[in-house]
Tab-separated table of C-alpha atoms in Angstrom:
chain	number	residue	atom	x	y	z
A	202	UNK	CA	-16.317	-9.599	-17.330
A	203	UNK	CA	-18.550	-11.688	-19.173
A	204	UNK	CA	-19.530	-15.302	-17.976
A	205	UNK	CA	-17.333	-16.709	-19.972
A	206	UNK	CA	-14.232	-14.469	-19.320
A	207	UNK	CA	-14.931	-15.577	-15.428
A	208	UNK	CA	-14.674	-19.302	-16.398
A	209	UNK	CA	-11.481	-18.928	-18.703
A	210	UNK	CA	-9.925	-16.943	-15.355
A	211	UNK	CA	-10.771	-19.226	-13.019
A	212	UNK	CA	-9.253	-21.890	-14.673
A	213	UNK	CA	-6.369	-20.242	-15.716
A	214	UNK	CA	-4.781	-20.181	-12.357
A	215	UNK	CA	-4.700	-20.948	-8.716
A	216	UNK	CA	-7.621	-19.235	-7.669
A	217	UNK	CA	-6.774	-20.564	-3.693
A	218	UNK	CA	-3.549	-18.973	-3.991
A	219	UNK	CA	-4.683	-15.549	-5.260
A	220	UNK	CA	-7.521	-15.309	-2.181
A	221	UNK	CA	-4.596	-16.617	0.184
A	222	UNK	CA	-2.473	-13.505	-1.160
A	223	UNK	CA	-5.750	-11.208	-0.356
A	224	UNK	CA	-6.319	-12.518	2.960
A	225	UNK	CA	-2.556	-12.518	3.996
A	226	UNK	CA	-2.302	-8.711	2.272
A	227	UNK	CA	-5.764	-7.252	3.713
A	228	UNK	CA	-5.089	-8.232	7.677
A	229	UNK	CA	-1.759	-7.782	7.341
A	230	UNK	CA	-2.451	-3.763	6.221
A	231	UNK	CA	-5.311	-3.947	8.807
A	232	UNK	CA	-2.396	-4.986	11.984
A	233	UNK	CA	0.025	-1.947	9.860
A	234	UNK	CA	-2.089	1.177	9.905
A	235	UNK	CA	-3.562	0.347	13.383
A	236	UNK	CA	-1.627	2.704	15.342
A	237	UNK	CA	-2.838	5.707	12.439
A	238	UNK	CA	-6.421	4.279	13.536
A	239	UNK	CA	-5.625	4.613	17.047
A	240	UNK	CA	-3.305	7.586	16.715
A	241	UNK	CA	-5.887	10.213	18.547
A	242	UNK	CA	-6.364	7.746	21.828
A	243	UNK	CA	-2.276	7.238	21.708
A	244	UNK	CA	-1.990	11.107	21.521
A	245	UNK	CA	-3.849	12.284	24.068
A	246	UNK	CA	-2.173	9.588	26.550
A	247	UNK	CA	1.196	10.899	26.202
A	248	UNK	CA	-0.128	14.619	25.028
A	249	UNK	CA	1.637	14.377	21.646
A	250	UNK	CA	2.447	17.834	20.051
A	251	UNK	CA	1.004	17.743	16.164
A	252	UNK	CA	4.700	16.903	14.628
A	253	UNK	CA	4.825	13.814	17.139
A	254	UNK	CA	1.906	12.905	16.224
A	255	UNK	CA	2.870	12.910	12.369
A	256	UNK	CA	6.075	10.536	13.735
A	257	UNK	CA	3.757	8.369	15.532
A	258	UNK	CA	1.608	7.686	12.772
A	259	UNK	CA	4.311	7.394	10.119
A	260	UNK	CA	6.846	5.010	12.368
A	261	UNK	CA	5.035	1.867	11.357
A	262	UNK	CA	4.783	2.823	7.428
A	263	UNK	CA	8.632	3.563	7.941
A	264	UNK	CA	9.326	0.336	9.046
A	265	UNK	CA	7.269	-1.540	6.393
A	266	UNK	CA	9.466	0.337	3.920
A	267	UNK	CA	12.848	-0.588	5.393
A	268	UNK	CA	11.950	-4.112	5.447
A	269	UNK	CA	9.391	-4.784	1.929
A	270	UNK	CA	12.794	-5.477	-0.156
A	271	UNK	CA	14.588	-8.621	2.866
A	272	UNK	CA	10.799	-9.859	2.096
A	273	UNK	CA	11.069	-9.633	-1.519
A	274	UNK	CA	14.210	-11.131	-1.543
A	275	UNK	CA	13.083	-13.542	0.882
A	276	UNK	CA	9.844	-14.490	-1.477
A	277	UNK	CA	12.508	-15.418	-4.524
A	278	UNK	CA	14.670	-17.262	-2.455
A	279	UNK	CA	12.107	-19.519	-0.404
A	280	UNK	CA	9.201	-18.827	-1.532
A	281	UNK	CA	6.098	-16.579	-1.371
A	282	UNK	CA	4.201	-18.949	0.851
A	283	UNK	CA	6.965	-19.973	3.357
A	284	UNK	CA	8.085	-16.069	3.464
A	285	UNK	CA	4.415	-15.261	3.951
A	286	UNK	CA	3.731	-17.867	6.532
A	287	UNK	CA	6.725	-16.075	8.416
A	288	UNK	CA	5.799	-12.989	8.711
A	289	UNK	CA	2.573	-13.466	9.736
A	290	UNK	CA	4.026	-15.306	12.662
A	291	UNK	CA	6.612	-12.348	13.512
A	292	UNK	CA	3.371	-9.499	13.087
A	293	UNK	CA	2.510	-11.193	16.229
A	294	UNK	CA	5.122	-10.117	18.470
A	295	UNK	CA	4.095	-6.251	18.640
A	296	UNK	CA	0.461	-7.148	18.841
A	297	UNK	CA	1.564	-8.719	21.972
A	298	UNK	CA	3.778	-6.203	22.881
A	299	UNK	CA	1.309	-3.311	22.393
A	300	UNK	CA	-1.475	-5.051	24.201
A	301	UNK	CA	0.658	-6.109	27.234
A	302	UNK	CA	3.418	-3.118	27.304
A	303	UNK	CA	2.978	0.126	25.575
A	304	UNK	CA	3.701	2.310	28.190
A	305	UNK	CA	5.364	5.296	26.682
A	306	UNK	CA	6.075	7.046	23.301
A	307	UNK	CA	9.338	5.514	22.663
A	308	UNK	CA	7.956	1.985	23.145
A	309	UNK	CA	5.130	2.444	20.680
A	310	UNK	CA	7.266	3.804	18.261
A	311	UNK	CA	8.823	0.831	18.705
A	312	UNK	CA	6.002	-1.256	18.363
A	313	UNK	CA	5.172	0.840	15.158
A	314	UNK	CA	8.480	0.356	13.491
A	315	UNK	CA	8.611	-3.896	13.917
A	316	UNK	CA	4.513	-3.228	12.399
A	317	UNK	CA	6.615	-3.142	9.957
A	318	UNK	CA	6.485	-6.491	9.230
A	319	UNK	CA	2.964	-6.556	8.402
A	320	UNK	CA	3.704	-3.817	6.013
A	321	UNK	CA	5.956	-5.430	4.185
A	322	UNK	CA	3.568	-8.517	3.352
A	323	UNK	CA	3.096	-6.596	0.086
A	324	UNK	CA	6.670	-7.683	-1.200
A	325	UNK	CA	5.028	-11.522	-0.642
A	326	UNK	CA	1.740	-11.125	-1.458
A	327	UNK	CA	1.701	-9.477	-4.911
A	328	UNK	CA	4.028	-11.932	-6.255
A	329	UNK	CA	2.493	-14.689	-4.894
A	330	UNK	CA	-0.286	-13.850	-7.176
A	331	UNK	CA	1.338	-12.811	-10.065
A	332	UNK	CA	2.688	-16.300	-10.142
A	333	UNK	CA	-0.276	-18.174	-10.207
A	334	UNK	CA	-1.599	-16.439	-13.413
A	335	UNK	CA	-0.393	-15.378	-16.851
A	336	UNK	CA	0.584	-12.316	-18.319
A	337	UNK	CA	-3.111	-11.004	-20.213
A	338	UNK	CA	-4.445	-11.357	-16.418
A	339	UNK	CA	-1.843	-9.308	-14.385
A	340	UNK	CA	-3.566	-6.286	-14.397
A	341	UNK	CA	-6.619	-8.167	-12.935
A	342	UNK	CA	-4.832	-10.355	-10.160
A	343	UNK	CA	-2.518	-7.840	-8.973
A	344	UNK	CA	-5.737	-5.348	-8.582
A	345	UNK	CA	-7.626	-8.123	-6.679
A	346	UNK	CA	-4.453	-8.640	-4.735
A	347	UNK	CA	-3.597	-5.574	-3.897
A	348	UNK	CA	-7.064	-4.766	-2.930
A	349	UNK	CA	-5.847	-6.502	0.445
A	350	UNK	CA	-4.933	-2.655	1.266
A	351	UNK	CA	-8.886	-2.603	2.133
A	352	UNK	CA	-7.305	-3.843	5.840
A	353	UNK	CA	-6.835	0.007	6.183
A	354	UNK	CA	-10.963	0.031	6.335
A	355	UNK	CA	-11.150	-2.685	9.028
A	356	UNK	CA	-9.165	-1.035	10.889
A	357	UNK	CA	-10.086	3.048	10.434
A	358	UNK	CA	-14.178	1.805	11.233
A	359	UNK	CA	-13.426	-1.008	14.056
A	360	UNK	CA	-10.360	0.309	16.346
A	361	UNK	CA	-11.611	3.329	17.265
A	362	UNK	CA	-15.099	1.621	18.339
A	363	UNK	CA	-13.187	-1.062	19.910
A	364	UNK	CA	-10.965	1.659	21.975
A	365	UNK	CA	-13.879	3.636	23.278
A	366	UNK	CA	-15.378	0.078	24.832
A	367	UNK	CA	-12.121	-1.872	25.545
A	368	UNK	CA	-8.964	0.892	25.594
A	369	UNK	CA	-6.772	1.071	23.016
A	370	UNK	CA	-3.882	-1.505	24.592
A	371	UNK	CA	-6.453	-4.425	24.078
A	372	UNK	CA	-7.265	-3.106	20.555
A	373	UNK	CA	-3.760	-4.699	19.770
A	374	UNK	CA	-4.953	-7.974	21.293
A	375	UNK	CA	-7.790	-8.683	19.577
A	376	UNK	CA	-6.134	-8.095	16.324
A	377	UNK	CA	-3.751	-11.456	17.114
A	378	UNK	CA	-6.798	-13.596	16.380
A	379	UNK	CA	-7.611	-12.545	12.711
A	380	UNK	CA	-3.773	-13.184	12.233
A	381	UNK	CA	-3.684	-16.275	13.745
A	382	UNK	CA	-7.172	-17.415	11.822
A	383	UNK	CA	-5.294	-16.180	8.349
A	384	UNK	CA	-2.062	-18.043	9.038
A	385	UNK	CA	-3.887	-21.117	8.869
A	386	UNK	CA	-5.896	-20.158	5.941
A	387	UNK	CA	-2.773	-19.312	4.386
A	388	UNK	CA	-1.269	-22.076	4.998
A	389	UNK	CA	-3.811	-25.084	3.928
A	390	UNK	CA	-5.322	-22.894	1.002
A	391	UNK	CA	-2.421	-21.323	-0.830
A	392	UNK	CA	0.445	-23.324	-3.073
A	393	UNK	CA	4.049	-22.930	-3.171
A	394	UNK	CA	5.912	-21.949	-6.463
A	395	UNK	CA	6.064	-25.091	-8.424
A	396	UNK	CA	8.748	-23.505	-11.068
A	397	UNK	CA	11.089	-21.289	-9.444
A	398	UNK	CA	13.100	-18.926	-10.964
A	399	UNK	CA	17.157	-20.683	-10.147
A	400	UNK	CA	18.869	-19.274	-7.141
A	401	UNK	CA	21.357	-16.748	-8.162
A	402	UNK	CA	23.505	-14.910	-6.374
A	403	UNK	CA	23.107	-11.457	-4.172
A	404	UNK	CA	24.354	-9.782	-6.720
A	405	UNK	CA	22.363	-10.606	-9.665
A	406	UNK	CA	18.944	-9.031	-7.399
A	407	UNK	CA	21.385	-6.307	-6.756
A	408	UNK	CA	21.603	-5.638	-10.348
A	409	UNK	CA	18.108	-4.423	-10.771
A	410	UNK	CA	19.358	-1.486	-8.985
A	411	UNK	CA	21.447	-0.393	-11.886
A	412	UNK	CA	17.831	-0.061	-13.960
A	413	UNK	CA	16.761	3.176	-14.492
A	414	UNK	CA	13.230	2.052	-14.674
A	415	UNK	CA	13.389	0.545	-11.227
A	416	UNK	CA	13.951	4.073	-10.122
A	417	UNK	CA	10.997	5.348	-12.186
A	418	UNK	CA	8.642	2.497	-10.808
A	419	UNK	CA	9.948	3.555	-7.436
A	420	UNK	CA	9.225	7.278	-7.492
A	421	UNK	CA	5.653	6.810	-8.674
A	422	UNK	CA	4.745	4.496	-6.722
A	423	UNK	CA	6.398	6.595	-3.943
A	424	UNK	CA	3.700	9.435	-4.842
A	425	UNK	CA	0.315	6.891	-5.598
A	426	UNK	CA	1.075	4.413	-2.747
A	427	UNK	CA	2.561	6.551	0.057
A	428	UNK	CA	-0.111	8.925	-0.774
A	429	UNK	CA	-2.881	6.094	-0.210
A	430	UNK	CA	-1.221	4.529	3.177
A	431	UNK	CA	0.397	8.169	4.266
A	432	UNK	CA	-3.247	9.565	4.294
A	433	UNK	CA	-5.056	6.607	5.602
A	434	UNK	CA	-2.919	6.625	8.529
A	435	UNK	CA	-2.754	10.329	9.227
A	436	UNK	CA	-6.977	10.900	8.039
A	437	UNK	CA	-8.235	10.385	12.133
A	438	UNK	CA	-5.828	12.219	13.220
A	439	UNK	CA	-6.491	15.198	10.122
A	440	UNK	CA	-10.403	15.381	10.903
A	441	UNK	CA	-10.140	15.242	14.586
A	442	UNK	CA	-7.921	17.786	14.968
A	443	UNK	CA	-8.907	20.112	11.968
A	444	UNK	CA	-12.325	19.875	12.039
A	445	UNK	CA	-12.993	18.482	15.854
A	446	UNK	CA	-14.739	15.577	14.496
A	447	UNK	CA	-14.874	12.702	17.398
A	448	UNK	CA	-12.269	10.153	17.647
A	449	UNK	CA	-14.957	7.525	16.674
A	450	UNK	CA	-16.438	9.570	14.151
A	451	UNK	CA	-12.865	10.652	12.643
A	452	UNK	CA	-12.678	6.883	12.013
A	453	UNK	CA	-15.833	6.249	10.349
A	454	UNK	CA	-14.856	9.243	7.568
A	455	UNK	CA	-11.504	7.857	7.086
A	456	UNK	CA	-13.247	4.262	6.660
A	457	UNK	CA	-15.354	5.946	3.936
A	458	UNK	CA	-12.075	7.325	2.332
A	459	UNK	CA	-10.084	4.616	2.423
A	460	UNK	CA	-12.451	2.179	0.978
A	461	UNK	CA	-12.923	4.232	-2.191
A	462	UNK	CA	-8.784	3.884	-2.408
A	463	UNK	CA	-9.102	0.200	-1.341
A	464	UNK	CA	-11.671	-1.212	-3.865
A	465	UNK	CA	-11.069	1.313	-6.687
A	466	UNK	CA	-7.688	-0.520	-7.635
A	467	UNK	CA	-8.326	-3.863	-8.980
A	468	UNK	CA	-10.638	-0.949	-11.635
A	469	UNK	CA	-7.348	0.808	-12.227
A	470	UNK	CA	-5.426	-2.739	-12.934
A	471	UNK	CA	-8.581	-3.273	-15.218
A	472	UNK	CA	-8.062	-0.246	-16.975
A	473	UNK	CA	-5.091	-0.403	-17.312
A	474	UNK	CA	-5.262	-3.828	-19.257
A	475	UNK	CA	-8.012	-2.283	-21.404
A	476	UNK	CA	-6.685	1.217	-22.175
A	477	UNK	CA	-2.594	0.568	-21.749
A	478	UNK	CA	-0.971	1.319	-18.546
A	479	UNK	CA	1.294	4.524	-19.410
A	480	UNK	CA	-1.855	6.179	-20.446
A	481	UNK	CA	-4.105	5.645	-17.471
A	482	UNK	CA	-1.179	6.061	-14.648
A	483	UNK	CA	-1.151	9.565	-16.859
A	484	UNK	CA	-4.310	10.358	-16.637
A	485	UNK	CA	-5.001	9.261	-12.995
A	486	UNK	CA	-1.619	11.870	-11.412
A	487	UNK	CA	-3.441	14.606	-13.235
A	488	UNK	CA	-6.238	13.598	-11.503
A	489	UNK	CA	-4.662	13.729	-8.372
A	490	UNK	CA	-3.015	16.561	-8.507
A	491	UNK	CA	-6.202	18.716	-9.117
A	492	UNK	CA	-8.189	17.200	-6.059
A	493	UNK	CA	-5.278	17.605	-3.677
A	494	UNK	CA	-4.763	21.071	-4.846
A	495	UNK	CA	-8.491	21.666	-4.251
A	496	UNK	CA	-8.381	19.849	-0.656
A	497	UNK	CA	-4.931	22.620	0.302
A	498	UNK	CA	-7.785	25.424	0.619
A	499	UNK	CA	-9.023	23.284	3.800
A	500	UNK	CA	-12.741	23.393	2.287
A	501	UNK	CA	-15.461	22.630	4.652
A	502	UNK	CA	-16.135	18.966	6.487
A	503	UNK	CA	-18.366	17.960	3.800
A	504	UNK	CA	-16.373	19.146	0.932
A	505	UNK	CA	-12.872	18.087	2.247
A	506	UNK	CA	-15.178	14.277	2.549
A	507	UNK	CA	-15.760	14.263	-0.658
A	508	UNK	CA	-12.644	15.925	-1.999
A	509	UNK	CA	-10.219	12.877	0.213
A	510	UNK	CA	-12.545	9.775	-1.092
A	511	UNK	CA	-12.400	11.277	-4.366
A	512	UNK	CA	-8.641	11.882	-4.116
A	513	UNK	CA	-8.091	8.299	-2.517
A	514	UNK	CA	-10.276	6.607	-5.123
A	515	UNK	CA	-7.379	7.789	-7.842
A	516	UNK	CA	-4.452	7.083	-5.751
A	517	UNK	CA	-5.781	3.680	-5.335
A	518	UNK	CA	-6.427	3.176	-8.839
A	519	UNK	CA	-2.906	4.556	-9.706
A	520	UNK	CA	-1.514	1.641	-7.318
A	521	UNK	CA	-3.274	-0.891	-9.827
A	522	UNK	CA	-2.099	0.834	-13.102
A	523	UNK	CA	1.616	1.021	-11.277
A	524	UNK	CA	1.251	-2.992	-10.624
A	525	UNK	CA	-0.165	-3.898	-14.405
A	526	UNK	CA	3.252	-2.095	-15.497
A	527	UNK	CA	5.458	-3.713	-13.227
A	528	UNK	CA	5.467	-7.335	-14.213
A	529	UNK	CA	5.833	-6.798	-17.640
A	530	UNK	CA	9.155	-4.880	-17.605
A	531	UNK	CA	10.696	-7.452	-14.506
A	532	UNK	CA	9.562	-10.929	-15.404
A	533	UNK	CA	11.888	-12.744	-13.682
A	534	UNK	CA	12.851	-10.525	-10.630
A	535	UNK	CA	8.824	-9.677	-10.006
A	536	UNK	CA	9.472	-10.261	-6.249
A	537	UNK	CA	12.757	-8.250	-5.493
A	538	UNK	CA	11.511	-5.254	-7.898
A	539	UNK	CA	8.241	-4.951	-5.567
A	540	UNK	CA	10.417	-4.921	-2.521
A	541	UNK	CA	12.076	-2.421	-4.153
A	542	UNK	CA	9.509	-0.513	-5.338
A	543	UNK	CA	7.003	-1.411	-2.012
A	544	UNK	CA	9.524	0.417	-0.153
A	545	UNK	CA	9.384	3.674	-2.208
A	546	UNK	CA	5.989	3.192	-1.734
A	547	UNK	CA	6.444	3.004	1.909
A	548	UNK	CA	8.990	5.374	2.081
A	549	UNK	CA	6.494	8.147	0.564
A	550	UNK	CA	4.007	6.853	3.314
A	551	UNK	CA	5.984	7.639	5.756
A	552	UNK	CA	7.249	11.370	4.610
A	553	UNK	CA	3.583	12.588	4.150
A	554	UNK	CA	2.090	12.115	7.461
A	555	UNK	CA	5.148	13.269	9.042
A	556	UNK	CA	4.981	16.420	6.070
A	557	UNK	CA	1.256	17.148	7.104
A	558	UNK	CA	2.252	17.262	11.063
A	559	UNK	CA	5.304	19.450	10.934
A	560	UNK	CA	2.984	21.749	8.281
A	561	UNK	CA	0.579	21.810	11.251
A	562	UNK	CA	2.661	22.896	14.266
A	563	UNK	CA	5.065	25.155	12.408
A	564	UNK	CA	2.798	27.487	10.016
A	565	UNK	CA	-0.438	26.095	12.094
A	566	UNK	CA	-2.469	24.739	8.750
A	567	UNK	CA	-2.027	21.468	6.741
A	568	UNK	CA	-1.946	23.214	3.727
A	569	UNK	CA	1.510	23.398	3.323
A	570	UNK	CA	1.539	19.483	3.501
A	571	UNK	CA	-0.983	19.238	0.295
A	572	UNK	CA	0.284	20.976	-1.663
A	573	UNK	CA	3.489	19.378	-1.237
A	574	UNK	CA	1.730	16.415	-2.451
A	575	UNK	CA	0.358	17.993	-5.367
A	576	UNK	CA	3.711	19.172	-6.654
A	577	UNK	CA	5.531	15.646	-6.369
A	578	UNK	CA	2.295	14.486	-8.449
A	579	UNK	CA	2.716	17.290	-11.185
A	580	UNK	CA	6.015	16.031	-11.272
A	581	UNK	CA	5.453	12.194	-11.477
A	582	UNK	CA	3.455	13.056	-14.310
A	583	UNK	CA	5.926	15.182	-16.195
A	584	UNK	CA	8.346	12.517	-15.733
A	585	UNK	CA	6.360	9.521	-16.450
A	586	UNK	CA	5.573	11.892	-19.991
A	587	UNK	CA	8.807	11.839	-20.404
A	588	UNK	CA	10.375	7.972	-20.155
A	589	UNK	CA	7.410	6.552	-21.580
A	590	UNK	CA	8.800	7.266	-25.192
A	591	UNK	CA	11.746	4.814	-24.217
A	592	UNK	CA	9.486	2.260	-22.842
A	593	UNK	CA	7.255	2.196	-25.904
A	594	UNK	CA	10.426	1.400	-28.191
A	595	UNK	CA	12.440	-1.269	-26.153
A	596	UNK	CA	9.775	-3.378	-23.884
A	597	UNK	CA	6.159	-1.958	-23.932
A	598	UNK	CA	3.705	-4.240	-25.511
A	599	UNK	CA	0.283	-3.739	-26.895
A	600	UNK	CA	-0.907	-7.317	-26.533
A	601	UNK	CA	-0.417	-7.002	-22.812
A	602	UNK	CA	-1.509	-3.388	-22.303
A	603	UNK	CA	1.597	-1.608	-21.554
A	604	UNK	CA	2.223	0.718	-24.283
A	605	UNK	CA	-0.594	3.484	-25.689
């Protein structure tokens, strides 16, 4: 963006609010994926067999998915700030938990399902800043936004570092101080919905359900999200135990992964503004589908590296040409449609880890995993060739980059 462009987007919204949606969204994904970041330590405590650890990993993504769409509902009704402020608030209580209690398997999948709540801050967040900022900069805010999912970093580079000097209980305690510090950013820095959509009733939100599109949305961002989260959280765990990298180590690659996938989508909301968002959510599953097909052979360390950062990169910039699309088709139900669609997300977060552990301990390779992956990409992108004819003739827009 040119000097100019920077000045005319600046002042074309509330820029407070849009860094208040980051900051809620990036610690919030940070508190989420930190028992994936911890998942070798928690393992090896309670000797986890590989399909418990898959469960273990994917219990917190599950419970970010069951509870993204009360948030999004939650975000129309009272507000993407007040909503926000709450569930910040209520992420504390398993930080606690974890760091005081933990004891056994059952209680940290506990702990990993009410994670959940920090999971579903994307239902708040993305809103939030689609709010504060017209319609020719969606693509761009919701990519900035949504680049909060670089909390996955923090926490695959720090936790396991953290662990090795403090044990992993206290991990969870020193994570309730960023929280607290946001909650108070968030709440002095970021402004409430001035014009609200009117209240209606249960029903009406219920009635997006009846959209096909919602179901579409849903299903790829199923594949480009839960791929992104599924694979951040289940990454230590994947080069630890197929390559015998070291637990701290195994973090540090994952970090490198995950940031690729992290600060790669606000370029795929660009793009998608540029070059229409049909075409590069196209483009970007066939990308996808290649790399993960290439990463099912198990290559060596270095190759798998750079086949995962590669393959992250994509799925991250998939999320961002998802999000561009989004907001143009649901203007006025923006925050229960990403619920909705969050919790496909999550919901495809949570199959894959689990996928890539039962792979592991029944046929004894992950292969079987990835290339399940590839296949629901292959088929994302059939699909999406498919309805994008309709979408071009009844709502698709040029002027706002939807359409070819």
């Amino acid at each position: 963006m040119r000097r100019g462009d920077i000045k005319k987007f600046f002042q074309a919204g509330h820029f407070g609010t849009l860094i208040s949606a980051f900051l809620y969204f990036d610690v919030s994904f940070m508190v989420w994926v930190m028992v994936g970041a911890l998942g070798v330590y928690i393992a090896e405590d309670f000797s986890l067999t590989a399909a418990e650890k898959g469960l273990l990993v994917a219990a917190p993504i599950l419970g970010g998915s069951l509870l993204r769409l009360p948030l999004g509902l939650a975000a129309d009704f009272f507000g993407p700030k007040k909503s926000g402020s709450v569930g910040l608030a209520l992420t504390l209580i398993p930080l606690l938990w974890a760091w005081l209690g933990g004891g056994s398997v059952e209680q940290m999948l506990f702990i990993g399902l009410m994670l959940g709540i920090a999971g579903a801050s994307f239902a708040v967040a993305l809103p939030m800043a689609s709010r504060c900022y017209p319609a020719r900069y969606q693509g761009l805010v919701m990519g900035i936004a949504g680049a909060g999912n670089s909390g996955t970093v923090i926490a695959a580079l720090l936790a396991p570092r953290l662990a090795e000097r403090l044990g992993w209980h206290a991990v969870f305690g020193v994570a309730t101080l960023p929280v607290l510090l946001t909650l108070a950013i968030f709440c002095l820095a970021a402004k409430e919905q001035t014009t609200r959509q009117p209240l209606q009733r249960f029903s009406a939100y219920l009635a997006v359900l009846k959209e096909a599109d919602t179901w579409w949305f849903s299903l790829f961002y199923m594949v480009t999200f839960g791929g992104f989260v599924g694979l951040a959280s289940f990454l230590p765990v994947f080069f630890h135990d197929q390559y015998g990298v070291s637990k701290v180590a195994s973090g540090g690659l994952t970090a490198l992964c995950v940031c690729a996938g992290s600060f790669f989508r606000p370029l795929g909301g660009l793009l998608a503004d540029r070059l229409g968002g049909i075409r590069v959510l196209m483009a970007l599953y066939a990308l996808v589908a290649g790399v993960v097909l290439l990463l099912s052979r198990l290559p060596p360390l270095s190759w798998a590296t750079t086949l995962l950062f590669a393959g992250m990169g994509v799925l991250g910039m998939g999320n961002g040409a998802v999000f561009q699309i989004v907001p143009q088709r649901f203007k006025n139900e923006i925050g229960v449609v990403t619920g909705l669609v969050g919790a496909a997300g999550g919901l495809g977060g949570f199959l894959l880890p689990f996928l890539l552990g039962l792979s592991k301990e029944f046929t004894g390779s992950y292969a079987a995993g990835f290339v399940f992956l590839a296949a629901a990409t292959l088929f994302c992108l059939a699909l999406l060739a498919y309805v994008q004819r309709d979408w071009r003739r009844d709502w698709a827009q040029e002027k706002v980059g939807v359409a070819f």
